[in-house]
């Protein structure tokens, strides 16, 4: 798994959980606020319903008061001629009603009942001259007389389905006052019926809006749930409006859907922004550092570029320093591995590596390679006569002289410098990228032989040491590295056989069959 995928796997659930929690809290807050707002609205609407009902109660009370205190009503009660009373005195009662007749065409009626419950008078502001009190109004009047309550009110629904607010009062027949207990059996009942149009319209509108019926009860009601409103319409009438659970479900589902969509959208946007920032400032520099380190391991780069400051920058700087230290240690190890401990120049391992490299360039560019195989004559005499320390000093001095001669000759011929290495024991080898007949090689051979004219001096002591040089080249004399070494070795032994302190070119030797083995092994 890549670093970006790991960052995504870490960031995604945390961000999603955070937004899910925020969305859940938002939904809960919205639900609480919505219920509170709806509860306030419900209470206000129920209060309007109560106010409308109170208006009708107030109207009924005023009508009762006006009729009961009118002279026409008093004369009506004391008139014994029922026909006259009904035809003549009833007009006065109607006039009293019309004095408080509401202007919104509210239906109002007035009824008078005898102590036995018989209806003796009925009048209303309707258009029907033959209208009379309904059966439920009569039943309410009989119940009021039987209950002997001074006043009574109720909201009923007649058989025609219309609601009526009924308000009744027992009246002493002779005085038109409320009867005392001993006189209630002779009291008549004055009853006002009002059709509460506005109240019923509000009630129907609320029931239609909330898709439920408004409960009415003569006993106190308690709220039924967190979204429920209760009011007292009258001393013995209570109303409760409780919307069904499905009333707010649509809004809750809508806000829940919006919250889920918003949470997912914000999560994706936040994750995208975070991933861009993480990739820009964290994973990107780390991946770039990994790419550069991989390039160094694949030998495609040499150093590490610092991405900037911060933790990643310090990490890159530390990795860069660590790489530099390891590179220096590797170079030191490689130098020790490829350097001859006695002479300080390249050893045979170094020589073989450079020979392979020169051969590769020869195959790709056609640049010939020439090898000078140098063997010191009479070196054993120095070791035997002066000791190995003197022999080592002589080898070191010869190596440095060879390197200097190689450098000066290359500079004089404007040619690429070759390499010099100690091949083995008292044997040295020189590699140059030039043909054997070039001035560069010819001058180099003469310069090396000149180093040993009259011997070789070390620490003021001249030793009778000379050099025998064998020269071979590729591709003229050999096509492989092994064969090139064998040819140069063969030429060197030919120089020794020719009197030493001389050079022999393999191309000038008589044609012989080489097997790849040194003449010293034959």
Coordinates of C-alpha atoms in Angstrom, one line a residue, residues 46-369:
X46 CA -54.7 26.8 20.0
X47 CA -54.7 30.1 21.9
X48 CA -56.4 31.7 18.8
X49 CA -59.0 28.8 19.0
X50 CA -59.5 29.6 22.7
X51 CA -59.8 33.3 22.0
X52 CA -62.4 32.6 19.3
X53 CA -64.4 30.4 21.7
X54 CA -64.1 33.0 24.4
X55 CA -65.6 35.6 22.1
X56 CA -68.6 33.4 21.5
X57 CA -68.9 32.7 25.3
X58 CA -68.7 36.4 25.9
X59 CA -71.4 37.0 23.3
X60 CA -73.6 34.3 24.8
X61 CA -73.2 35.8 28.3
X62 CA -74.1 39.3 27.1
X63 CA -77.2 37.9 25.3
X64 CA -78.3 36.1 28.5
X65 CA -77.8 39.2 30.5
X66 CA -79.7 41.5 28.1
X67 CA -82.6 39.1 27.6
X68 CA -82.9 38.3 31.3
X69 CA -82.9 41.9 32.3
X70 CA -85.3 43.1 29.6
X71 CA -88.9 44.2 30.4
X72 CA -90.2 42.1 27.6
X73 CA -88.8 39.0 29.2
X74 CA -90.3 39.9 32.5
X75 CA -93.7 40.6 31.0
X76 CA -93.3 37.3 29.0
X77 CA -92.8 35.4 32.2
X78 CA -95.7 37.0 34.0
X79 CA -98.2 36.8 31.1
X80 CA -100.7 34.0 31.6
X81 CA -102.3 34.2 28.2
X82 CA -100.0 31.9 26.2
X83 CA -101.3 33.0 22.8
X84 CA -100.9 36.6 23.5
X85 CA -97.5 36.0 25.1
X86 CA -96.3 34.2 22.1
X87 CA -97.6 36.6 19.5
X88 CA -97.1 40.0 21.1
X89 CA -94.6 39.8 23.9
X90 CA -92.1 37.7 22.0
X91 CA -91.4 40.7 19.7
X92 CA -89.8 42.6 22.6
X93 CA -87.5 39.7 23.3
X94 CA -86.5 39.6 19.7
X95 CA -85.7 43.3 19.8
X96 CA -83.5 42.7 22.8
X97 CA -81.7 40.0 20.9
X98 CA -81.2 42.2 17.8
X99 CA -79.6 44.9 20.0
X100 CA -76.6 42.5 20.4
X101 CA -76.9 40.7 17.0
X102 CA -73.4 40.1 15.8
X103 CA -72.4 41.6 12.4
X104 CA -70.7 38.5 11.0
X105 CA -74.0 36.7 10.4
X106 CA -73.5 34.5 13.3
X107 CA -76.6 32.3 14.0
X108 CA -78.1 33.1 17.4
X109 CA -81.3 31.7 19.0
X110 CA -83.1 32.2 22.3
X111 CA -85.3 29.5 23.9
X112 CA -87.4 29.5 27.0
X113 CA -88.3 26.2 28.7
X114 CA -90.8 25.6 31.4
X115 CA -89.8 23.8 34.6
X116 CA -91.2 20.6 33.1
X117 CA -88.8 20.9 30.2
X118 CA -91.4 22.0 27.7
X119 CA -90.3 24.6 25.1
X120 CA -92.5 27.6 25.3
X121 CA -90.6 30.1 23.2
X122 CA -88.0 30.0 20.5
X123 CA -86.6 32.8 18.3
X124 CA -83.5 33.1 16.1
X125 CA -82.0 35.4 13.5
X126 CA -82.3 32.9 10.7
X127 CA -84.4 33.0 7.6
X128 CA -86.7 30.1 8.5
X129 CA -89.9 31.4 10.3
X130 CA -90.7 27.9 11.4
X131 CA -87.4 27.0 12.9
X132 CA -87.3 25.6 16.4
X133 CA -84.8 24.3 18.9
X134 CA -83.1 21.1 17.9
X135 CA -83.5 17.9 19.8
X136 CA -80.0 18.1 21.3
X137 CA -80.7 21.6 22.5
X138 CA -83.9 20.4 24.1
X139 CA -82.0 17.5 25.7
X140 CA -79.4 20.0 27.1
X141 CA -82.2 22.1 28.5
X142 CA -83.8 19.2 30.2
X143 CA -80.5 18.1 31.7
X144 CA -79.9 21.7 33.0
X145 CA -83.3 21.8 34.6
X146 CA -82.8 18.4 36.2
X147 CA -79.3 19.4 37.4
X148 CA -80.7 22.6 38.9
X149 CA -77.4 24.3 38.1
X150 CA -77.8 28.1 38.0
X151 CA -75.9 28.4 34.8
X152 CA -74.5 25.9 32.4
X153 CA -72.7 25.9 29.0
X154 CA -71.7 23.3 26.5
X155 CA -70.6 22.8 22.9
X156 CA -72.9 20.3 21.1
X157 CA -73.4 19.1 17.6
X158 CA -77.0 18.9 16.4
X159 CA -78.4 16.2 14.3
X160 CA -77.8 18.3 11.2
X161 CA -74.1 18.2 11.9
X162 CA -73.8 21.8 12.9
X163 CA -72.1 22.8 16.2
X164 CA -73.8 25.1 18.7
X165 CA -72.5 26.8 21.8
X166 CA -75.3 26.5 24.4
X167 CA -75.5 28.8 27.4
X168 CA -78.5 28.4 29.9
X169 CA -79.6 30.1 33.0
X170 CA -82.4 29.3 35.5
X171 CA -84.6 32.3 36.1
X172 CA -87.3 32.9 38.7
X173 CA -90.6 33.4 36.9
X174 CA -91.8 36.4 38.8
X175 CA -88.5 38.4 39.3
X176 CA -86.4 37.2 36.4
X177 CA -83.6 36.6 38.9
X178 CA -81.7 33.5 39.7
X179 CA -83.9 31.4 41.9
X180 CA -83.1 30.3 45.4
X181 CA -82.9 26.6 46.3
X182 CA -86.5 26.5 47.4
X183 CA -87.8 28.2 44.3
X184 CA -85.9 26.2 41.6
X185 CA -88.8 23.9 40.9
X186 CA -90.8 26.9 39.6
X187 CA -87.9 28.4 37.7
X188 CA -87.8 28.6 33.9
X189 CA -84.7 28.0 31.8
X190 CA -83.5 30.7 29.5
X191 CA -81.1 29.2 26.8
X192 CA -79.0 31.0 24.2
X193 CA -77.7 29.0 21.3
X194 CA -74.9 30.4 19.1
X195 CA -73.4 28.8 16.0
X196 CA -69.6 29.5 16.4
X197 CA -68.8 29.8 12.7
X198 CA -65.4 31.3 13.2
X199 CA -64.4 28.9 16.0
X200 CA -65.5 26.0 13.9
X201 CA -63.6 27.3 10.8
X202 CA -60.4 27.6 12.9
X203 CA -61.0 24.1 14.3
X204 CA -61.6 22.6 10.9
X205 CA -58.5 24.4 9.5
X206 CA -56.4 23.1 12.3
X207 CA -57.7 19.6 12.0
X208 CA -57.0 19.7 8.2
X209 CA -53.5 21.2 8.7
X210 CA -52.4 18.7 11.3
X211 CA -54.4 15.8 9.9
X212 CA -56.0 14.9 13.2
X213 CA -59.1 15.8 15.3
X214 CA -59.1 18.2 18.1
X215 CA -60.1 16.4 21.3
X216 CA -62.8 18.0 23.5
X217 CA -63.4 16.9 27.0
X218 CA -65.3 18.0 30.1
X219 CA -62.3 16.8 32.2
X220 CA -58.8 18.2 32.2
X221 CA -56.5 16.9 29.5
X222 CA -52.7 16.4 29.6
X223 CA -50.3 16.9 26.7
X224 CA -49.9 13.7 24.7
X225 CA -46.3 13.8 23.6
X226 CA -43.6 16.5 23.1
X227 CA -45.7 18.1 20.3
X228 CA -49.1 18.5 21.9
X229 CA -51.1 21.6 23.0
X230 CA -53.9 21.7 25.6
X231 CA -56.1 24.6 26.4
X232 CA -59.2 25.3 28.6
X233 CA -62.0 26.7 26.5
X234 CA -64.5 26.9 29.4
X235 CA -64.6 25.9 33.0
X236 CA -65.9 22.5 32.0
X237 CA -64.5 22.2 28.5
X238 CA -60.9 21.4 27.5
X239 CA -59.4 21.0 24.1
X240 CA -56.2 19.1 23.1
X241 CA -54.5 19.1 19.7
X242 CA -51.9 16.4 19.1
X243 CA -50.5 16.1 15.6
X244 CA -49.7 12.6 14.5
X245 CA -46.1 11.3 14.5
X246 CA -46.1 11.4 10.7
X247 CA -46.7 15.2 10.7
X248 CA -43.0 16.1 11.1
X249 CA -41.6 12.9 9.7
X250 CA -41.4 14.4 6.2
X251 CA -39.4 17.4 7.4
X252 CA -37.2 15.2 9.5
X253 CA -36.5 12.9 6.6
X254 CA -35.8 15.8 4.3
X255 CA -33.3 17.4 6.7
X256 CA -31.8 14.0 7.4
X257 CA -31.3 13.4 3.7
X258 CA -29.9 16.9 3.3
X259 CA -27.6 16.3 6.3
X260 CA -26.4 13.0 4.8
X261 CA -25.7 14.5 1.4
X262 CA -24.0 17.5 2.9
X263 CA -21.9 15.3 5.2
X264 CA -20.8 13.1 2.3
X265 CA -20.2 16.1 0.1
X266 CA -18.2 18.0 2.7
X267 CA -16.4 14.8 3.6
X268 CA -15.3 14.3 0.0
X269 CA -14.3 17.9 -0.4
X270 CA -12.5 18.0 2.9
X271 CA -10.7 14.7 2.2
X272 CA -9.8 16.0 -1.3
X273 CA -8.3 19.2 0.2
X274 CA -6.6 17.3 3.0
X275 CA -5.1 14.8 0.5
X276 CA -3.9 17.6 -1.7
X277 CA -2.3 19.3 1.4
X278 CA -0.9 16.0 2.7
X279 CA 0.5 15.1 -0.7
X280 CA 1.9 18.6 -1.1
X281 CA 3.6 18.8 2.3
X282 CA 4.0 15.3 3.5
X283 CA 3.6 12.3 1.2
X284 CA 4.8 14.2 -1.9
X285 CA 8.2 15.1 -0.4
X286 CA 8.5 11.7 1.2
X287 CA 7.8 10.0 -2.2
X288 CA 10.2 12.3 -3.9
X289 CA 12.8 11.5 -1.3
X290 CA 12.1 7.8 -1.8
X291 CA 12.4 8.2 -5.6
X292 CA 15.7 10.0 -5.2
X293 CA 17.0 7.3 -2.8
X294 CA 15.9 4.6 -5.3
X295 CA 17.6 6.5 -8.1
X296 CA 20.8 6.5 -6.1
X297 CA 20.5 2.8 -5.3
X298 CA 19.9 2.2 -9.0
X299 CA 23.0 4.4 -9.8
X300 CA 20.9 6.8 -11.7
X301 CA 21.6 9.7 -9.4
X302 CA 24.6 10.9 -7.3
X303 CA 23.0 13.1 -4.7
X304 CA 19.7 14.0 -3.0
X305 CA 17.9 17.3 -3.6
X306 CA 16.6 19.0 -0.4
X307 CA 12.8 19.5 -0.7
X308 CA 12.7 22.4 1.7
X309 CA 12.3 23.0 5.4
X310 CA 10.3 21.2 8.0
X311 CA 10.4 17.6 9.2
X312 CA 10.6 16.2 5.7
X313 CA 13.3 18.7 4.8
X314 CA 15.3 17.7 7.8
X315 CA 14.7 14.0 7.0
X316 CA 16.0 14.6 3.5
X317 CA 19.0 16.5 4.8
X318 CA 19.8 13.6 7.2
X319 CA 19.3 11.0 4.5
X320 CA 21.5 13.1 2.2
X321 CA 24.2 13.4 4.9
X322 CA 23.9 9.7 5.6
X323 CA 24.2 8.9 1.9
X324 CA 27.2 11.2 1.6
X325 CA 28.9 9.5 4.6
X326 CA 28.1 6.0 3.3
X327 CA 29.3 7.1 -0.2
X328 CA 32.6 8.4 1.3
X329 CA 33.0 5.2 3.3
X330 CA 32.2 3.1 0.2
X331 CA 34.8 5.1 -1.8
X332 CA 37.4 4.7 0.9
X333 CA 36.6 1.0 1.1
X334 CA 36.8 0.8 -2.7
X335 CA 40.0 2.7 -2.8
X336 CA 41.5 0.3 -0.2
X337 CA 40.1 -2.6 -2.2
X338 CA 41.5 -1.3 -5.5
X339 CA 44.7 0.2 -4.2
X340 CA 48.0 -1.6 -3.7
X341 CA 49.1 -1.3 -0.1
X342 CA 52.8 -1.1 -1.0
X343 CA 52.9 1.3 -3.8
X344 CA 49.7 3.4 -3.3
X345 CA 48.6 2.9 -6.9
X346 CA 45.9 0.7 -8.3
X347 CA 46.2 -3.1 -7.8
X348 CA 45.3 -5.9 -10.1
X349 CA 41.6 -5.7 -9.2
X350 CA 41.6 -2.0 -10.2
X351 CA 43.5 -2.9 -13.4
X352 CA 41.0 -5.6 -14.3
X353 CA 38.0 -3.2 -13.8
X354 CA 39.6 -0.5 -15.9
X355 CA 40.5 -3.1 -18.6
X356 CA 36.9 -4.2 -18.8
X357 CA 35.8 -0.5 -19.1
X358 CA 38.4 0.3 -21.8
X359 CA 37.3 -2.8 -23.7
X360 CA 33.7 -1.7 -23.5
X361 CA 34.5 1.7 -24.9
X362 CA 36.6 0.1 -27.6
X363 CA 33.6 -2.0 -28.7
X364 CA 31.3 1.1 -28.7
X365 CA 33.6 3.8 -30.0
X366 CA 36.3 1.9 -31.8
X367 CA 39.0 3.5 -29.6
X368 CA 42.0 1.0 -29.4
X369 CA 43.4 -0.1 -26.1

